[in-house]
């Protein structure tokens, strides 16, 4: 391979060429004519090299350049070197893409790469199986032209991909898919569809099991409670143990009854998938009822209960679920705030949205418990919670009830100072003044 030609090489060769021509012309007596003919010859030779290069670049299939001459040899070799580098890079890139595709094919999910305009750039085999796409036939097609379910179209256009979308496969209603979209490369999106049918079935089995067991426990519990209540003090045998046993049995059946009631209420909330916001819920009236119940609960602790309620603020929602959420938060504050504590309940309009808060100056919750506190059966102090009759299901019910209203529970708590449990309902659930007048 030649090395690159320098300007001094070129000038030296040119000087030698014209000097020889000049000497020869001088010897035969026609120096200018000979110089002119030699210049023409040089020009012709250069044109020949240009044509050779053109022929090689445009018309020859061969990757190896023709043999260049003189200074042109290094130009031919330079072009050849650039081509060689490009070919190497292309091969590396091809290998990379091949490995990526193999990896994506090995995924247990459907994977589709799209550009920013949702045109399909590539999809794997499972996307053909799960979603009915055809490769390479559908290359360049818009994904929303091929998957036309309104929920999917809304999701893919929403640009909010924090949460996945669950939906039946377009090919088989019994297969449930979970769609996720993530940015991919500079201007691309990757859509992943995962088969979650089994997970859903297991989840449903768990829900059904809990609902059935709770339901089945109801009858024996009612019978037990009934008989225990029938036992008149006079019927209890004299021995001191019997009195204690009767009291314990009554307490524990009440505890079990409230556990079963809460489990059933949680199952009911989970089972009702339909979100209906047509019912107008008179929250102020509802809070007035809860207020009476809260005052009787732990009356001996002499709490100060302060209700700051916007009496005109009513919302769309599911009455039972909102009642469950609010009463659980208020009763918790009553349960977990020591005697003479202050509990403030707020129901007000904040930034055009309905805002509910329960603030207490009780013991507070250590920060490490907060992320898990809404899990089922999660309690800070099992012994204390058992004493108060707590099951660890209350906040779980609140969480589910709020999620059905597109809202979520927030907690601020400081140990020794107290806690605030609050939530905001989306502003489209607030009943406007005009609607109230019309109603
Ligand atoms: P439980 O039926 O035990 O009250 P919850 O799910 O309602 O179950 O509450 C879970 C745990 O959170 C409770 O065991 C309690 O320790 C803690 N907790 C709930 N509300 C409060 C509060 N206002 N102040 C302090 N701790 C609370």
GROMACS .gro file of C-alpha atoms and ligand atoms in nm:
model
  466
    1UNK     CA    1   0.000   0.000   0.000
    2UNK     CA    2   0.124   0.349  -0.088
    3UNK     CA    3   0.158   0.630   0.155
    4UNK     CA    4   0.007   0.975   0.096
    5UNK     CA    5   0.189   1.200  -0.153
    6UNK     CA    6   0.335   1.525  -0.023
    7UNK     CA    7   0.342   1.852  -0.216
    8UNK     CA    8   0.723   1.844  -0.235
    9UNK     CA    9   0.708   1.496  -0.401
   10UNK     CA   10   0.462   1.631  -0.654
   11UNK     CA   11   0.667   1.943  -0.728
   12UNK     CA   12   0.991   1.743  -0.757
   13UNK     CA   13   0.838   1.499  -1.005
   14UNK     CA   14   0.693   1.789  -1.204
   15UNK     CA   15   1.027   1.975  -1.206
   16UNK     CA   16   1.219   1.664  -1.326
   17UNK     CA   17   0.959   1.593  -1.594
   18UNK     CA   18   0.964   1.945  -1.739
   19UNK     CA   19   1.343   1.978  -1.704
   20UNK     CA   20   1.399   1.660  -1.908
   21UNK     CA   21   1.145   1.782  -2.164
   22UNK     CA   22   1.313   2.123  -2.176
   23UNK     CA   23   1.662   1.970  -2.226
   24UNK     CA   24   1.532   1.735  -2.495
   25UNK     CA   25   1.353   2.023  -2.673
   26UNK     CA   26   1.661   2.235  -2.653
   27UNK     CA   27   1.873   1.958  -2.804
   28UNK     CA   28   1.643   1.914  -3.101
   29UNK     CA   29   1.592   2.291  -3.138
   30UNK     CA   30   1.219   2.312  -3.046
   31UNK     CA   31   1.211   2.364  -2.670
   32UNK     CA   32   0.864   2.533  -2.650
   33UNK     CA   33   0.697   2.288  -2.883
   34UNK     CA   34   0.834   1.993  -2.684
   35UNK     CA   35   0.729   2.154  -2.350
   36UNK     CA   36   0.379   2.213  -2.489
   37UNK     CA   37   0.346   1.854  -2.613
   38UNK     CA   38   0.471   1.720  -2.277
   39UNK     CA   39   0.218   1.941  -2.087
   40UNK     CA   40  -0.062   1.804  -2.306
   41UNK     CA   41   0.062   1.450  -2.245
   42UNK     CA   42   0.060   1.513  -1.869
   43UNK     CA   43  -0.295   1.649  -1.883
   44UNK     CA   44  -0.407   1.345  -2.087
   45UNK     CA   45  -0.245   1.108  -1.838
   46UNK     CA   46  -0.423   1.278  -1.544
   47UNK     CA   47  -0.758   1.255  -1.727
   48UNK     CA   48  -0.694   0.887  -1.784
   49UNK     CA   49  -0.647   0.837  -1.408
   50UNK     CA   50  -0.967   1.034  -1.334
   51UNK     CA   51  -1.158   0.813  -1.578
   52UNK     CA   52  -1.008   0.501  -1.418
   53UNK     CA   53  -1.119   0.620  -1.075
   54UNK     CA   54  -1.467   0.704  -1.204
   55UNK     CA   55  -1.495   0.365  -1.374
   56UNK     CA   56  -1.394   0.187  -1.053
   57UNK     CA   57  -1.623   0.385  -0.823
   58UNK     CA   58  -1.934   0.375  -1.040
   59UNK     CA   59  -1.917   0.078  -1.272
   60UNK     CA   60  -1.696  -0.196  -1.127
   61UNK     CA   61  -1.821  -0.443  -0.872
   62UNK     CA   62  -1.473  -0.513  -0.745
   63UNK     CA   63  -1.388  -0.378  -0.402
   64UNK     CA   64  -1.014  -0.364  -0.490
   65UNK     CA   65  -0.915  -0.050  -0.687
   66UNK     CA   66  -0.728  -0.072  -1.019
   67UNK     CA   67  -0.355  -0.017  -1.007
   68UNK     CA   68  -0.302   0.362  -0.987
   69UNK     CA   69   0.009   0.521  -1.128
   70UNK     CA   70   0.235   0.792  -1.000
   71UNK     CA   71   0.072   1.030  -0.754
   72UNK     CA   72  -0.264   0.872  -0.831
   73UNK     CA   73  -0.159   0.545  -0.672
   74UNK     CA   74  -0.182   0.699  -0.324
   75UNK     CA   75  -0.524   0.854  -0.405
   76UNK     CA   76  -0.660   0.515  -0.517
   77UNK     CA   77  -0.519   0.355  -0.206
   78UNK     CA   78  -0.662   0.631   0.019
   79UNK     CA   79  -1.013   0.583  -0.121
   80UNK     CA   80  -0.970   0.208  -0.082
   81UNK     CA   81  -0.869   0.258   0.283
   82UNK     CA   82  -1.176   0.472   0.357
   83UNK     CA   83  -1.397   0.208   0.196
   84UNK     CA   84  -1.229  -0.064   0.397
   85UNK     CA   85  -1.293   0.128   0.722
   86UNK     CA   86  -1.656   0.192   0.631
   87UNK     CA   87  -1.707  -0.173   0.548
   88UNK     CA   88  -1.558  -0.272   0.885
   89UNK     CA   89  -1.783  -0.027   1.070
   90UNK     CA   90  -2.085  -0.146   0.873
   91UNK     CA   91  -2.008  -0.504   0.964
   92UNK     CA   92  -1.966  -0.414   1.330
   93UNK     CA   93  -2.298  -0.231   1.323
   94UNK     CA   94  -2.467  -0.524   1.148
   95UNK     CA   95  -2.331  -0.757   1.414
   96UNK     CA   96  -2.458  -0.527   1.687
   97UNK     CA   97  -2.806  -0.511   1.533
   98UNK     CA   98  -2.805  -0.888   1.481
   99UNK     CA   99  -2.717  -0.941   1.848
  100UNK     CA  100  -2.984  -0.693   1.961
  101UNK     CA  101  -3.245  -0.867   1.745
  102UNK     CA  102  -3.144  -1.207   1.876
  103UNK     CA  103  -3.173  -1.068   2.231
  104UNK     CA  104  -3.511  -0.916   2.156
  105UNK     CA  105  -3.628  -1.241   1.997
  106UNK     CA  106  -3.526  -1.427   2.313
  107UNK     CA  107  -3.746  -1.197   2.523
  108UNK     CA  108  -4.062  -1.359   2.652
  109UNK     CA  109  -4.246  -1.040   2.551
  110UNK     CA  110  -4.361  -0.878   2.230
  111UNK     CA  111  -4.119  -0.596   2.144
  112UNK     CA  112  -4.179  -0.326   1.885
  113UNK     CA  113  -3.944  -0.042   1.799
  114UNK     CA  114  -4.114   0.268   1.661
  115UNK     CA  115  -4.005   0.614   1.557
  116UNK     CA  116  -4.151   0.924   1.723
  117UNK     CA  117  -4.441   0.925   1.477
  118UNK     CA  118  -4.537   0.572   1.588
  119UNK     CA  119  -4.421   0.414   1.262
  120UNK     CA  120  -4.299   0.058   1.316
  121UNK     CA  121  -3.926   0.019   1.257
  122UNK     CA  122  -3.893  -0.336   1.380
  123UNK     CA  123  -4.087  -0.600   1.573
  124UNK     CA  124  -4.003  -0.945   1.709
  125UNK     CA  125  -4.178  -1.277   1.651
  126UNK     CA  126  -4.387  -1.261   1.968
  127UNK     CA  127  -4.544  -0.934   1.856
  128UNK     CA  128  -4.670  -1.130   1.557
  129UNK     CA  129  -4.809  -1.394   1.790
  130UNK     CA  130  -4.955  -1.163   2.059
  131UNK     CA  131  -5.064  -0.869   1.847
  132UNK     CA  132  -5.102  -1.009   1.498
  133UNK     CA  133  -4.834  -0.786   1.342
  134UNK     CA  134  -4.666  -0.913   1.027
  135UNK     CA  135  -4.297  -0.866   0.965
  136UNK     CA  136  -4.165  -0.724   0.734
  137UNK     CA  137  -4.506  -0.651   0.581
  138UNK     CA  138  -4.600  -0.399   0.853
  139UNK     CA  139  -4.266  -0.218   0.852
  140UNK     CA  140  -4.329   0.158   0.832
  141UNK     CA  141  -4.699   0.127   0.927
  142UNK     CA  142  -4.833   0.334   1.216
  143UNK     CA  143  -4.894   0.118   1.523
  144UNK     CA  144  -5.228   0.291   1.593
  145UNK     CA  145  -5.349   0.189   1.246
  146UNK     CA  146  -5.287  -0.176   1.332
  147UNK     CA  147  -5.391  -0.182   1.701
  148UNK     CA  148  -5.706   0.024   1.703
  149UNK     CA  149  -5.861  -0.037   2.043
  150UNK     CA  150  -5.964   0.313   2.171
  151UNK     CA  151  -5.792   0.258   2.509
  152UNK     CA  152  -5.468   0.159   2.338
  153UNK     CA  153  -5.485   0.454   2.097
  154UNK     CA  154  -5.547   0.691   2.390
  155UNK     CA  155  -5.258   0.538   2.583
  156UNK     CA  156  -5.007   0.552   2.299
  157UNK     CA  157  -5.097   0.917   2.229
  158UNK     CA  158  -5.098   1.019   2.595
  159UNK     CA  159  -4.720   1.051   2.627
  160UNK     CA  160  -4.761   0.951   2.990
  161UNK     CA  161  -4.609   0.607   3.016
  162UNK     CA  162  -4.546   0.593   3.390
  163UNK     CA  163  -4.817   0.333   3.435
  164UNK     CA  164  -4.870   0.032   3.209
  165UNK     CA  165  -5.193  -0.039   3.022
  166UNK     CA  166  -5.364  -0.374   3.074
  167UNK     CA  167  -5.579  -0.502   2.794
  168UNK     CA  168  -5.695  -0.820   2.626
  169UNK     CA  169  -5.489  -0.931   2.326
  170UNK     CA  170  -5.646  -0.822   1.993
  171UNK     CA  171  -5.621  -1.187   1.881
  172UNK     CA  172  -5.756  -1.361   2.187
  173UNK     CA  173  -5.985  -1.214   2.451
  174UNK     CA  174  -5.861  -1.458   2.712
  175UNK     CA  175  -5.502  -1.343   2.694
  176UNK     CA  176  -5.437  -1.031   2.905
  177UNK     CA  177  -5.146  -0.816   2.795
  178UNK     CA  178  -4.963  -0.547   2.983
  179UNK     CA  179  -4.832  -0.272   2.753
  180UNK     CA  180  -4.537  -0.056   2.848
  181UNK     CA  181  -4.373   0.212   2.637
  182UNK     CA  182  -4.025   0.347   2.695
  183UNK     CA  183  -3.803   0.596   2.511
  184UNK     CA  184  -3.546   0.412   2.306
  185UNK     CA  185  -3.244   0.577   2.147
  186UNK     CA  186  -3.269   0.941   2.051
  187UNK     CA  187  -3.597   0.956   1.862
  188UNK     CA  188  -3.750   0.615   1.910
  189UNK     CA  189  -3.994   0.433   2.132
  190UNK     CA  190  -4.002   0.071   2.236
  191UNK     CA  191  -4.338  -0.090   2.303
  192UNK     CA  192  -4.333  -0.404   2.516
  193UNK     CA  193  -4.642  -0.624   2.551
  194UNK     CA  194  -4.623  -0.890   2.824
  195UNK     CA  195  -4.862  -1.178   2.874
  196UNK     CA  196  -4.991  -1.139   3.232
  197UNK     CA  197  -5.287  -1.376   3.203
  198UNK     CA  198  -5.149  -1.612   3.468
  199UNK     CA  199  -5.067  -1.334   3.712
  200UNK     CA  200  -5.420  -1.198   3.667
  201UNK     CA  201  -5.571  -1.542   3.720
  202UNK     CA  202  -5.371  -1.592   4.038
  203UNK     CA  203  -5.468  -1.248   4.161
  204UNK     CA  204  -5.832  -1.324   4.088
  205UNK     CA  205  -5.800  -1.658   4.271
  206UNK     CA  206  -5.656  -1.480   4.571
  207UNK     CA  207  -5.936  -1.224   4.571
  208UNK     CA  208  -6.202  -1.494   4.530
  209UNK     CA  209  -6.046  -1.703   4.805
  210UNK     CA  210  -6.039  -1.415   5.053
  211UNK     CA  211  -6.393  -1.313   4.961
  212UNK     CA  212  -6.525  -1.670   4.993
  213UNK     CA  213  -6.349  -1.746   5.320
  214UNK     CA  214  -6.468  -1.418   5.471
  215UNK     CA  215  -6.818  -1.487   5.354
  216UNK     CA  216  -6.815  -1.843   5.491
  217UNK     CA  217  -6.682  -1.723   5.828
  218UNK     CA  218  -6.972  -1.485   5.863
  219UNK     CA  219  -7.236  -1.748   5.954
  220UNK     CA  220  -7.048  -1.938   6.229
  221UNK     CA  221  -6.937  -1.605   6.374
  222UNK     CA  222  -7.291  -1.471   6.386
  223UNK     CA  223  -7.405  -1.789   6.561
  224UNK     CA  224  -7.124  -1.764   6.817
  225UNK     CA  225  -7.188  -1.396   6.879
  226UNK     CA  226  -7.559  -1.460   6.911
  227UNK     CA  227  -7.515  -1.730   7.177
  228UNK     CA  228  -7.256  -1.526   7.366
  229UNK     CA  229  -7.491  -1.230   7.379
  230UNK     CA  230  -7.776  -1.457   7.494
  231UNK     CA  231  -7.572  -1.562   7.795
  232UNK     CA  232  -7.717  -1.360   8.070
  233UNK     CA  233  -7.482  -1.266   8.357
  234UNK     CA  234  -7.700  -1.484   8.581
  235UNK     CA  235  -7.643  -1.788   8.360
  236UNK     CA  236  -7.262  -1.766   8.385
  237UNK     CA  237  -7.135  -2.015   8.645
  238UNK     CA  238  -6.996  -1.873   8.966
  239UNK     CA  239  -6.632  -1.961   8.909
  240UNK     CA  240  -6.430  -1.642   8.830
  241UNK     CA  241  -6.275  -1.810   8.524
  242UNK     CA  242  -6.611  -1.830   8.348
  243UNK     CA  243  -6.676  -1.458   8.371
  244UNK     CA  244  -6.334  -1.382   8.222
  245UNK     CA  245  -6.375  -1.648   7.955
  246UNK     CA  246  -6.712  -1.507   7.853
  247UNK     CA  247  -6.568  -1.157   7.829
  248UNK     CA  248  -6.268  -1.276   7.623
  249UNK     CA  249  -6.486  -1.479   7.390
  250UNK     CA  250  -6.717  -1.181   7.333
  251UNK     CA  251  -6.421  -0.948   7.265
  252UNK     CA  252  -6.252  -1.186   7.026
  253UNK     CA  253  -6.568  -1.267   6.832
  254UNK     CA  254  -6.623  -0.891   6.792
  255UNK     CA  255  -6.265  -0.855   6.671
  256UNK     CA  256  -6.310  -1.139   6.426
  257UNK     CA  257  -6.638  -0.993   6.309
  258UNK     CA  258  -6.475  -0.658   6.235
  259UNK     CA  259  -6.189  -0.837   6.057
  260UNK     CA  260  -6.432  -1.030   5.837
  261UNK     CA  261  -6.631  -0.712   5.770
  262UNK     CA  262  -6.315  -0.530   5.662
  263UNK     CA  263  -6.199  -0.819   5.446
  264UNK     CA  264  -6.537  -0.828   5.275
  265UNK     CA  265  -6.534  -0.456   5.224
  266UNK     CA  266  -6.184  -0.475   5.070
  267UNK     CA  267  -6.293  -0.762   4.844
  268UNK     CA  268  -6.599  -0.565   4.736
  269UNK     CA  269  -6.390  -0.261   4.644
  270UNK     CA  270  -6.141  -0.477   4.455
  271UNK     CA  271  -6.412  -0.670   4.273
  272UNK     CA  272  -6.598  -0.366   4.141
  273UNK     CA  273  -6.391  -0.278   3.840
  274UNK     CA  274  -6.639  -0.029   3.702
  275UNK     CA  275  -6.569   0.332   3.799
  276UNK     CA  276  -6.896   0.519   3.826
  277UNK     CA  277  -6.887   0.882   3.911
  278UNK     CA  278  -7.251   0.955   3.844
  279UNK     CA  279  -7.360   0.946   4.205
  280UNK     CA  280  -7.342   1.282   4.382
  281UNK     CA  281  -7.201   1.227   4.729
  282UNK     CA  282  -7.303   1.469   5.002
  283UNK     CA  283  -6.974   1.446   5.190
  284UNK     CA  284  -7.063   1.713   5.454
  285UNK     CA  285  -7.373   1.514   5.556
  286UNK     CA  286  -7.167   1.194   5.558
  287UNK     CA  287  -6.900   1.355   5.777
  288UNK     CA  288  -7.167   1.467   6.022
  289UNK     CA  289  -7.271   1.106   6.072
  290UNK     CA  290  -6.910   0.991   6.110
  291UNK     CA  291  -6.862   1.274   6.361
  292UNK     CA  292  -7.129   1.126   6.587
  293UNK     CA  293  -6.973   0.779   6.566
  294UNK     CA  294  -6.621   0.915   6.628
  295UNK     CA  295  -6.739   1.103   6.937
  296UNK     CA  296  -6.872   0.784   7.094
  297UNK     CA  297  -6.560   0.586   7.003
  298UNK     CA  298  -6.308   0.608   7.285
  299UNK     CA  299  -6.518   0.875   7.455
  300UNK     CA  300  -6.323   0.816   7.775
  301UNK     CA  301  -6.006   0.951   7.610
  302UNK     CA  302  -6.170   1.295   7.591
  303UNK     CA  303  -6.021   1.394   7.256
  304UNK     CA  304  -6.100   1.730   7.104
  305UNK     CA  305  -6.249   1.663   6.763
  306UNK     CA  306  -6.255   1.967   6.538
  307UNK     CA  307  -6.444   1.940   6.208
  308UNK     CA  308  -6.373   2.215   5.950
  309UNK     CA  309  -6.619   2.127   5.680
  310UNK     CA  310  -6.715   2.322   5.371
  311UNK     CA  311  -7.087   2.245   5.387
  312UNK     CA  312  -7.138   2.329   5.018
  313UNK     CA  313  -6.865   2.101   4.885
  314UNK     CA  314  -7.018   1.790   4.730
  315UNK     CA  315  -6.852   1.556   4.482
  316UNK     CA  316  -6.917   1.281   4.230
  317UNK     CA  317  -6.803   0.944   4.350
  318UNK     CA  318  -6.888   0.612   4.509
  319UNK     CA  319  -7.054   0.688   4.838
  320UNK     CA  320  -6.972   0.368   5.029
  321UNK     CA  321  -6.610   0.377   4.928
  322UNK     CA  322  -6.564   0.743   5.019
  323UNK     CA  323  -6.734   0.678   5.353
  324UNK     CA  324  -6.503   0.383   5.416
  325UNK     CA  325  -6.193   0.589   5.334
  326UNK     CA  326  -6.290   0.889   5.544
  327UNK     CA  327  -6.420   0.696   5.845
  328UNK     CA  328  -6.113   0.471   5.853
  329UNK     CA  329  -5.882   0.773   5.865
  330UNK     CA  330  -6.088   0.946   6.134
  331UNK     CA  331  -6.130   0.633   6.349
  332UNK     CA  332  -5.756   0.559   6.319
  333UNK     CA  333  -5.676   0.907   6.450
  334UNK     CA  334  -5.911   0.845   6.741
  335UNK     CA  335  -5.758   0.502   6.808
  336UNK     CA  336  -5.396   0.604   6.790
  337UNK     CA  337  -5.406   0.944   6.960
  338UNK     CA  338  -5.352   0.939   7.336
  339UNK     CA  339  -5.609   1.086   7.577
  340UNK     CA  340  -5.686   1.460   7.551
  341UNK     CA  341  -5.535   1.472   7.202
  342UNK     CA  342  -5.647   1.709   6.929
  343UNK     CA  343  -5.788   1.573   6.604
  344UNK     CA  344  -5.872   1.808   6.319
  345UNK     CA  345  -6.073   1.703   6.017
  346UNK     CA  346  -6.077   1.925   5.709
  347UNK     CA  347  -6.300   1.904   5.401
  348UNK     CA  348  -6.240   2.204   5.177
  349UNK     CA  349  -6.189   2.324   4.823
  350UNK     CA  350  -5.819   2.364   4.742
  351UNK     CA  351  -5.710   2.472   4.393
  352UNK     CA  352  -6.054   2.376   4.262
  353UNK     CA  353  -6.024   2.023   4.401
  354UNK     CA  354  -6.190   1.863   4.700
  355UNK     CA  355  -5.935   1.816   4.978
  356UNK     CA  356  -5.977   1.592   5.282
  357UNK     CA  357  -5.734   1.577   5.575
  358UNK     CA  358  -5.721   1.423   5.920
  359UNK     CA  359  -5.458   1.573   6.145
  360UNK     CA  360  -5.378   1.446   6.494
  361UNK     CA  361  -5.119   1.525   6.757
  362UNK     CA  362  -5.071   1.159   6.848
  363UNK     CA  363  -4.760   0.945   6.856
  364UNK     CA  364  -4.678   0.973   6.489
  365UNK     CA  365  -4.535   0.703   6.265
  366UNK     CA  366  -4.161   0.640   6.217
  367UNK     CA  367  -4.056   0.720   5.859
  368UNK     CA  368  -3.939   0.364   5.784
  369UNK     CA  369  -4.296   0.234   5.820
  370UNK     CA  370  -4.457   0.486   5.587
  371UNK     CA  371  -4.382   0.316   5.254
  372UNK     CA  372  -4.549  -0.007   5.371
  373UNK     CA  373  -4.823   0.121   5.595
  374UNK     CA  374  -5.103   0.079   5.338
  375UNK     CA  375  -5.019  -0.288   5.280
  376UNK     CA  376  -5.272  -0.542   5.401
  377UNK     CA  377  -5.223  -0.652   5.761
  378UNK     CA  378  -4.931  -0.413   5.809
  379UNK     CA  379  -4.922  -0.281   6.162
  380UNK     CA  380  -4.653  -0.088   6.348
  381UNK     CA  381  -4.703  -0.251   6.680
  382UNK     CA  382  -4.898  -0.573   6.658
  383UNK     CA  383  -4.963  -0.600   7.029
  384UNK     CA  384  -5.098  -0.246   7.059
  385UNK     CA  385  -5.295  -0.278   6.739
  386UNK     CA  386  -5.452  -0.602   6.860
  387UNK     CA  387  -5.550  -0.429   7.184
  388UNK     CA  388  -5.725  -0.154   6.989
  389UNK     CA  389  -5.896  -0.417   6.777
  390UNK     CA  390  -5.693  -0.316   6.468
  391UNK     CA  391  -5.652  -0.562   6.183
  392UNK     CA  392  -5.409  -0.373   5.963
  393UNK     CA  393  -5.667  -0.356   5.684
  394UNK     CA  394  -5.799  -0.002   5.738
  395UNK     CA  395  -5.540   0.189   5.536
  396UNK     CA  396  -5.544  -0.078   5.267
  397UNK     CA  397  -5.916  -0.013   5.223
  398UNK     CA  398  -5.847   0.362   5.210
  399UNK     CA  399  -5.582   0.311   4.943
  400UNK     CA  400  -5.809   0.101   4.721
  401UNK     CA  401  -6.111   0.325   4.768
  402UNK     CA  402  -5.904   0.630   4.672
  403UNK     CA  403  -5.742   0.465   4.375
  404UNK     CA  404  -6.093   0.396   4.243
  405UNK     CA  405  -6.142   0.775   4.257
  406UNK     CA  406  -5.812   0.837   4.074
  407UNK     CA  407  -5.665   0.973   4.392
  408UNK     CA  408  -5.412   0.851   4.647
  409UNK     CA  409  -5.341   0.876   5.016
  410UNK     CA  410  -5.061   1.102   5.136
  411UNK     CA  411  -4.915   1.088   5.486
  412UNK     CA  412  -4.704   1.339   5.677
  413UNK     CA  413  -4.599   1.213   6.014
  414UNK     CA  414  -4.347   1.296   6.278
  415UNK     CA  415  -4.282   1.076   6.579
  416UNK     CA  416  -4.395   1.246   6.897
  417UNK     CA  417  -4.573   1.526   6.709
  418UNK     CA  418  -4.853   1.360   6.519
  419UNK     CA  419  -4.971   1.270   6.170
  420UNK     CA  420  -5.169   1.411   5.882
  421UNK     CA  421  -5.342   1.172   5.645
  422UNK     CA  422  -5.481   1.356   5.341
  423UNK     CA  423  -5.598   1.319   4.983
  424UNK     CA  424  -5.727   1.533   4.699
  425UNK     CA  425  -5.998   1.420   4.460
  426UNK     CA  426  -5.944   1.508   4.090
  427UNK     CA  427  -6.109   1.842   4.013
  428UNK     CA  428  -6.348   1.690   3.758
  429UNK     CA  429  -6.520   1.517   4.052
  430UNK     CA  430  -6.617   1.844   4.218
  431UNK     CA  431  -6.983   1.928   4.156
  432UNK     CA  432  -6.990   2.281   4.014
  433UNK     CA  433  -7.221   2.555   4.138
  434UNK     CA  434  -7.435   2.547   3.821
  435UNK     CA  435  -7.485   2.174   3.856
  436UNK     CA  436  -7.586   2.220   4.219
  437UNK     CA  437  -7.843   2.484   4.124
  438UNK     CA  438  -7.974   2.268   3.840
  439UNK     CA  439  -7.986   1.968   4.070
  440LIG     P1  440  -5.540  -0.106   6.196
  440LIG     O1  441  -5.662  -0.182   6.169
  440LIG     O2  442  -5.435  -0.181   6.269
  440LIG     O3  443  -5.566   0.030   6.250
  440LIG     P2  444  -5.464   0.033   5.958
  440LIG     O4  445  -5.432  -0.018   5.822
  440LIG     O5  446  -5.579   0.126   5.968
  440LIG     O6  447  -5.477  -0.089   6.052
  440LIG     O7  448  -5.335   0.107   6.012
  440LIG     C1  449  -5.211   0.044   6.003
  440LIG     C2  450  -5.119   0.091   6.115
  440LIG     O8  451  -5.090   0.229   6.097
  440LIG     C3  452  -5.183   0.081   6.251
  440LIG     O9  453  -5.154  -0.043   6.308
  440LIG     C4  454  -5.118   0.194   6.329
  440LIG    O10  455  -5.002   0.147   6.393
  440LIG     C5  456  -5.075   0.293   6.222
  440LIG     N1  457  -5.162   0.413   6.220
  440LIG     C6  458  -5.271   0.433   6.145
  440LIG     N2  459  -5.324   0.555   6.167
  440LIG     C7  460  -5.244   0.614   6.259
  440LIG     C8  461  -5.242   0.743   6.324
  440LIG     N3  462  -5.336   0.835   6.299
  440LIG     N4  463  -5.144   0.766   6.413
  440LIG     C9  464  -5.048   0.675   6.439
  440LIG     N5  465  -5.044   0.552   6.383
  440LIG    C10  466  -5.139   0.522   6.293
   0.00000   0.00000   0.00000
